[in-house]
Amino acid sequence: MRIDVVTIFPEYLAPLELSLIGKARQDGLLSLAVHDLREFTTDRHRTVDDTPYGGGAGMVMKPEPWAQALESVAAQPVHGNSESVPTLIVPSPAGEVFNQELAYELATEDHLVFACGRYEGIDERVLQWSAERFRVRPVSLGDYVLNGGEVAVLAMVEAVGRLLPGVIGNPESLVEESHSDGLLEYPVYTKPSSWRDRNVPETLLSGNHAKIARFRRDEQLRRTTERRPDLIRGLNMASLNTADIALLNSLGIAPNQ
Ligand code: SAM
């Protein structure tokens, strides 16, 4: 996969050189480049913003530097299917909310381009113009407002990057995570089995794999009911077995009702 990030703060993306994403880049599993939007300006002050038409507070990002930058990154060579249309992710509190399902979807793409907005955002015509060259997706990190798209890009690139083949040493660890099956992950424990008067649940020490699997599933259902009732309401009945339904009933939940 190739990822291009366009921003006025390239240094903000430095953490993408660290940890598993940094290693994936070194190992050639992910090719990632960060571009300074100001390099695509033509005036002496390298201006990227101007006042909003219609008045109001704040500044708006000018369209031409964005068009120059996006034309440049769209032309970058990409491994994989060179015919495929790159996806342009525009971080925005007014976008669809990012989640694990979208991370999985984006992880199948050959080329992702992220356009980090600042100020009051990017002139809307850039998104319209981009639709002729990219699959454009305004994406929100959540229902709150950040100062810029960079933090959202850090989160999205990490969530997508760790799903790429070879990035996580043991791919099994992706299978049982929170949100992989519509539920939150069960609680996890490590040694010592007794710590400051608190013991690891007996079942996890039993060596009985079936019992451990049931215990973990119950904990997933219990935790999700408590913390994310919206996820429980959205559960597909077909994914629940009799023991799941009994556990949910004991918590006062009648699935999908
Ligand atoms: N005026 C915009 C609005 O109300 O929708 C907010 C602009 S915000 C101050 C500046 C930039 O931060 C946005 O263009 C976007 O790139 C980024 N941003 C802010 N909140 C975000 C969120 N929840 N998810 C993703 N990006 C966000």
CSV table of C-alpha atoms and ligand atoms in Angstrom, one decimal:
chain,number,residue,atom,x,y,z
A,1,MET,CA,0.0,0.0,0.0
A,2,ARG,CA,1.1,3.6,-0.7
A,3,ILE,CA,-0.1,6.4,1.6
A,4,ASP,CA,0.4,10.1,0.9
A,5,VAL,CA,-0.4,12.7,3.6
A,6,VAL,CA,-0.7,16.4,2.7
A,7,THR,CA,-0.5,18.8,5.6
A,8,ILE,CA,0.9,22.3,6.6
A,9,PHE,CA,2.6,20.6,9.6
A,10,PRO,CA,4.7,17.7,8.2
A,11,GLU,CA,6.5,17.3,11.6
A,12,TYR,CA,3.1,16.4,13.2
A,13,LEU,CA,3.3,13.1,11.3
A,14,ALA,CA,6.7,12.1,12.8
A,15,PRO,CA,5.2,9.4,15.0
A,16,LEU,CA,4.5,7.4,11.9
A,17,GLU,CA,8.3,6.6,11.8
A,18,LEU,CA,8.0,4.8,15.1
A,19,SER,CA,6.8,1.4,16.4
A,20,LEU,CA,5.0,-1.1,14.1
A,21,ILE,CA,4.1,1.5,11.4
A,22,GLY,CA,7.7,2.7,11.3
A,23,LYS,CA,8.9,-0.9,11.0
A,24,ALA,CA,6.3,-1.7,8.3
A,25,ARG,CA,7.8,1.2,6.3
A,26,GLN,CA,11.3,0.0,6.8
A,27,ASP,CA,10.3,-3.5,5.8
A,28,GLY,CA,8.7,-2.2,2.6
A,29,LEU,CA,5.2,-3.3,3.7
A,30,LEU,CA,4.0,0.2,3.6
A,31,SER,CA,5.2,3.2,1.5
A,32,LEU,CA,4.3,6.5,3.2
A,33,ALA,CA,5.2,10.0,2.2
A,34,VAL,CA,4.3,13.3,3.9
A,35,HIS,CA,4.0,16.4,1.8
A,36,ASP,CA,4.1,20.1,2.9
A,37,LEU,CA,1.1,21.9,1.3
A,38,ARG,CA,3.1,25.1,1.3
A,39,GLU,CA,5.5,23.6,-1.2
A,40,PHE,CA,2.5,23.9,-3.7
A,41,THR,CA,2.0,27.6,-3.2
A,42,THR,CA,3.4,30.2,-5.6
A,43,ASP,CA,3.4,33.5,-3.6
A,44,ARG,CA,6.3,34.8,-1.4
A,45,HIS,CA,4.4,34.2,1.8
A,46,ARG,CA,3.4,30.6,0.9
A,47,THR,CA,-0.2,31.4,1.7
A,48,VAL,CA,-2.6,28.5,2.1
A,49,ASP,CA,-5.7,30.3,3.6
A,50,ASP,CA,-8.0,33.3,3.0
A,51,THR,CA,-11.1,34.8,4.4
A,52,PRO,CA,-14.4,33.0,4.0
A,53,TYR,CA,-17.0,34.1,1.3
A,54,GLY,CA,-20.2,35.1,3.1
A,55,GLY,CA,-18.2,36.3,6.1
A,56,GLY,CA,-17.9,34.7,9.5
A,57,ALA,CA,-15.0,33.7,11.8
A,58,GLY,CA,-11.8,32.0,10.8
A,59,MET,CA,-10.0,31.3,7.6
A,60,VAL,CA,-10.6,28.8,4.8
A,61,MET,CA,-7.9,26.8,3.0
A,62,LYS,CA,-7.4,28.1,-0.6
A,63,PRO,CA,-8.2,25.6,-3.4
A,64,GLU,CA,-5.2,26.0,-5.8
A,65,PRO,CA,-2.4,24.8,-3.5
A,66,TRP,CA,-4.6,21.7,-2.7
A,67,ALA,CA,-5.2,21.1,-6.4
A,68,GLN,CA,-1.5,21.3,-7.1
A,69,ALA,CA,-0.6,19.0,-4.2
A,70,LEU,CA,-3.3,16.4,-5.0
A,71,GLU,CA,-2.4,16.3,-8.7
A,72,SER,CA,1.2,15.7,-7.6
A,73,VAL,CA,0.4,12.8,-5.2
A,74,ALA,CA,-2.1,11.2,-7.6
A,75,ALA,CA,0.7,10.8,-10.1
A,76,GLN,CA,3.0,9.0,-7.6
A,77,PRO,CA,3.9,5.4,-8.6
A,78,VAL,CA,1.9,2.8,-6.7
A,79,HIS,CA,2.6,-1.0,-6.3
A,80,GLY,CA,-0.3,-3.2,-7.0
A,81,ASN,CA,-3.1,-2.3,-9.5
A,82,SER,CA,-1.9,0.8,-11.2
A,83,GLU,CA,-5.3,1.2,-12.8
A,84,SER,CA,-7.1,1.6,-9.4
A,85,VAL,CA,-8.5,5.0,-8.4
A,86,PRO,CA,-6.8,6.4,-5.3
A,87,THR,CA,-8.9,7.1,-2.3
A,88,LEU,CA,-8.8,10.6,-0.9
A,89,ILE,CA,-9.6,10.7,2.8
A,90,VAL,CA,-10.5,14.2,4.0
A,91,PRO,CA,-10.6,14.3,7.8
A,92,SER,CA,-13.6,16.3,8.9
A,93,PRO,CA,-15.9,16.4,11.9
A,94,ALA,CA,-18.6,16.5,9.2
A,95,GLY,CA,-17.6,13.1,7.7
A,96,GLU,CA,-18.7,9.5,8.2
A,97,VAL,CA,-17.4,8.2,11.5
A,98,PHE,CA,-14.2,6.1,11.3
A,99,ASN,CA,-14.5,2.6,12.7
A,100,GLN,CA,-12.9,-0.9,12.4
A,101,GLU,CA,-15.1,-1.8,9.5
A,102,LEU,CA,-13.8,1.2,7.5
A,103,ALA,CA,-10.2,0.4,8.6
A,104,TYR,CA,-10.6,-3.1,7.1
A,105,GLU,CA,-12.1,-1.6,3.9
A,106,LEU,CA,-9.3,0.9,3.5
A,107,ALA,CA,-6.6,-1.7,4.2
A,108,THR,CA,-7.5,-3.4,0.9
A,109,GLU,CA,-6.7,-0.2,-1.1
A,110,ASP,CA,-3.5,0.3,-3.1
A,111,HIS,CA,-3.3,4.1,-2.6
A,112,LEU,CA,-4.7,6.3,0.2
A,113,VAL,CA,-4.2,10.0,0.2
A,114,PHE,CA,-5.0,12.1,3.3
A,115,ALA,CA,-5.7,15.8,3.1
A,116,CYS,CA,-5.3,17.4,6.5
A,117,GLY,CA,-7.5,20.5,6.9
A,118,ARG,CA,-6.8,23.4,9.3
A,119,TYR,CA,-8.6,26.6,10.1
A,120,GLU,CA,-12.3,26.3,9.1
A,121,GLY,CA,-11.5,23.6,6.6
A,122,ILE,CA,-10.8,23.3,2.9
A,123,ASP,CA,-12.7,25.2,0.1
A,124,GLU,CA,-15.5,22.8,-0.8
A,125,ARG,CA,-14.7,23.0,-4.5
A,126,VAL,CA,-11.5,21.0,-3.8
A,127,LEU,CA,-13.7,18.0,-2.8
A,128,GLN,CA,-15.9,18.4,-5.9
A,129,TRP,CA,-12.8,18.7,-8.2
A,130,SER,CA,-11.1,15.8,-6.5
A,131,ALA,CA,-14.0,13.5,-7.2
A,132,GLU,CA,-12.8,13.3,-10.9
A,133,ARG,CA,-9.5,11.8,-9.8
A,134,PHE,CA,-10.1,10.1,-6.5
A,135,ARG,CA,-12.8,8.3,-4.5
A,136,VAL,CA,-13.4,11.1,-2.0
A,137,ARG,CA,-14.4,10.2,1.6
A,138,PRO,CA,-14.8,12.8,4.3
A,139,VAL,CA,-14.1,10.9,7.5
A,140,SER,CA,-14.5,11.9,11.1
A,141,LEU,CA,-12.6,10.6,14.1
A,142,GLY,CA,-15.6,11.2,16.3
A,143,ASP,CA,-18.2,13.7,17.3
A,144,TYR,CA,-15.8,16.4,18.5
A,145,VAL,CA,-13.7,19.1,16.9
A,146,LEU,CA,-9.9,18.9,16.6
A,147,ASN,CA,-7.7,21.8,15.4
A,148,GLY,CA,-6.5,20.0,12.3
A,149,GLY,CA,-6.7,16.7,10.4
A,150,GLU,CA,-3.2,15.5,11.5
A,151,VAL,CA,-4.3,13.7,14.7
A,152,ALA,CA,-7.1,12.0,12.8
A,153,VAL,CA,-4.6,10.9,10.2
A,154,LEU,CA,-2.3,9.4,12.8
A,155,ALA,CA,-5.1,7.4,14.2
A,156,MET,CA,-6.5,6.2,10.9
A,157,VAL,CA,-3.0,5.3,9.4
A,158,GLU,CA,-2.3,3.3,12.6
A,159,ALA,CA,-5.6,1.5,12.5
A,160,VAL,CA,-5.3,0.7,8.8
A,161,GLY,CA,-1.6,0.0,8.7
A,162,ARG,CA,-1.7,-2.7,11.4
A,163,LEU,CA,-4.2,-4.6,9.3
A,164,LEU,CA,-1.8,-4.9,6.4
A,165,PRO,CA,-0.4,-8.4,5.9
A,166,GLY,CA,2.9,-8.9,7.8
A,167,VAL,CA,2.6,-5.7,10.0
A,168,ILE,CA,1.4,-7.5,13.2
A,169,GLY,CA,3.7,-10.5,14.0
A,170,ASN,CA,0.8,-12.8,15.0
A,171,PRO,CA,-2.2,-12.2,12.8
A,172,GLU,CA,-4.3,-14.2,15.4
A,173,SER,CA,-4.2,-11.1,17.7
A,174,LEU,CA,-6.3,-9.2,15.1
A,175,VAL,CA,-9.1,-11.8,15.3
A,176,GLU,CA,-10.2,-11.5,18.8
A,177,GLU,CA,-9.9,-7.7,19.2
A,178,SER,CA,-12.5,-5.3,20.2
A,179,HIS,CA,-14.8,-4.5,17.2
A,180,SER,CA,-13.7,-7.5,15.2
A,181,ASP,CA,-17.0,-9.2,15.8
A,182,GLY,CA,-19.2,-6.4,16.9
A,183,LEU,CA,-18.2,-6.8,20.6
A,184,LEU,CA,-15.6,-5.3,22.9
A,185,GLU,CA,-12.6,-7.5,23.8
A,186,TYR,CA,-12.7,-9.5,27.0
A,187,PRO,CA,-10.4,-8.4,29.9
A,188,VAL,CA,-6.9,-9.7,29.8
A,189,TYR,CA,-4.4,-10.6,32.6
A,190,THR,CA,-0.8,-11.6,33.0
A,191,LYS,CA,1.5,-12.9,35.7
A,192,PRO,CA,1.5,-12.9,38.7
A,193,SER,CA,-1.8,-14.7,39.2
A,194,SER,CA,-2.2,-13.0,42.5
A,195,TRP,CA,-1.3,-9.3,42.7
A,196,ARG,CA,-2.1,-6.9,45.6
A,197,ASP,CA,-4.9,-9.1,46.9
A,198,ARG,CA,-6.5,-9.4,43.5
A,199,ASN,CA,-6.6,-12.8,41.7
A,200,VAL,CA,-6.8,-13.7,38.1
A,201,PRO,CA,-10.2,-15.4,37.4
A,202,GLU,CA,-9.9,-19.1,38.3
A,203,THR,CA,-11.2,-20.3,34.9
A,204,LEU,CA,-8.2,-18.7,33.1
A,205,LEU,CA,-5.9,-20.9,35.2
A,206,SER,CA,-7.9,-24.1,34.6
A,207,GLY,CA,-6.3,-25.1,31.3
A,208,ASN,CA,-9.8,-26.0,30.1
A,209,HIS,CA,-9.9,-24.4,26.7
A,210,ALA,CA,-13.7,-24.7,26.2
A,211,LYS,CA,-14.4,-23.2,29.6
A,212,ILE,CA,-11.9,-20.4,28.9
A,213,ALA,CA,-13.5,-19.6,25.6
A,214,ARG,CA,-17.0,-19.5,27.2
A,215,PHE,CA,-15.7,-17.3,30.1
A,216,ARG,CA,-14.2,-14.8,27.6
A,217,ARG,CA,-17.3,-14.7,25.5
A,218,ASP,CA,-19.4,-14.0,28.6
A,219,GLU,CA,-17.0,-11.3,29.6
A,220,GLN,CA,-17.2,-9.7,26.1
A,221,LEU,CA,-21.0,-9.7,26.2
A,222,ARG,CA,-21.1,-8.4,29.8
A,223,ARG,CA,-18.6,-5.6,29.1
A,224,THR,CA,-20.2,-4.6,25.8
A,225,THR,CA,-23.6,-4.5,27.5
A,226,GLU,CA,-22.3,-2.2,30.2
A,227,ARG,CA,-20.1,0.1,28.1
A,228,ARG,CA,-21.6,0.1,24.6
A,229,PRO,CA,-25.3,-0.8,24.7
A,230,ASP,CA,-25.5,0.6,21.1
A,231,LEU,CA,-23.3,-2.3,19.9
A,232,ILE,CA,-25.4,-4.9,21.7
A,233,ARG,CA,-28.6,-3.5,20.1
A,234,GLY,CA,-26.9,-3.8,16.7
A,235,LEU,CA,-25.8,-7.4,17.2
A,236,ASN,CA,-26.8,-9.9,14.5
A,237,MET,CA,-28.9,-12.6,16.1
A,238,ALA,CA,-27.2,-15.2,13.8
A,239,SER,CA,-23.9,-14.5,15.5
A,240,LEU,CA,-25.3,-15.5,18.9
A,241,ASN,CA,-25.6,-19.0,20.3
A,242,THR,CA,-27.9,-20.3,23.0
A,243,ALA,CA,-25.3,-19.6,25.8
A,244,ASP,CA,-24.9,-16.0,24.5
A,245,ILE,CA,-28.6,-15.4,24.5
A,246,ALA,CA,-28.9,-16.9,28.0
A,247,LEU,CA,-26.1,-14.6,29.3
A,248,LEU,CA,-27.7,-11.5,27.7
A,249,ASN,CA,-31.1,-12.5,29.1
A,250,SER,CA,-29.5,-12.7,32.6
A,251,LEU,CA,-28.3,-9.1,32.1
A,252,GLY,CA,-31.8,-8.1,31.2
A,253,ILE,CA,-31.2,-7.8,27.5
A,254,ALA,CA,-33.4,-9.4,24.9
A,255,PRO,CA,-31.2,-9.2,21.7
A,256,ASN,CA,-32.6,-7.3,18.8
A,257,GLN,CA,-35.8,-6.5,20.5
B,1,SAM,N1,-15.3,24.3,10.9
B,1,SAM,C1,-15.2,22.9,10.8
B,1,SAM,C2,-16.5,22.3,11.2
B,1,SAM,O1,-17.1,22.8,12.1
B,1,SAM,O2,-16.8,21.2,10.6
B,1,SAM,C3,-14.1,22.4,11.8
B,1,SAM,C4,-12.7,22.8,11.3
B,1,SAM,S1,-11.5,22.1,12.4
B,1,SAM,C5,-11.2,23.4,13.4
B,1,SAM,C6,-10.1,22.1,11.3
B,1,SAM,C7,-9.8,20.7,10.7
B,1,SAM,O3,-9.6,19.8,11.7
B,1,SAM,C8,-10.8,20.1,9.8
B,1,SAM,O4,-10.8,20.7,8.5
B,1,SAM,C9,-10.4,18.7,9.9
B,1,SAM,O5,-9.4,18.4,8.9
B,1,SAM,C10,-9.9,18.5,11.3
B,1,SAM,N2,-10.9,17.9,12.2
B,1,SAM,C11,-11.5,18.5,13.2
B,1,SAM,N3,-12.3,17.7,13.9
B,1,SAM,C12,-12.1,16.5,13.3
B,1,SAM,C13,-12.7,15.2,13.5
B,1,SAM,N4,-13.6,15.0,14.5
B,1,SAM,N5,-12.4,14.2,12.7
B,1,SAM,C14,-11.5,14.4,11.7
B,1,SAM,N6,-10.9,15.6,11.4
B,1,SAM,C15,-11.2,16.6,12.2
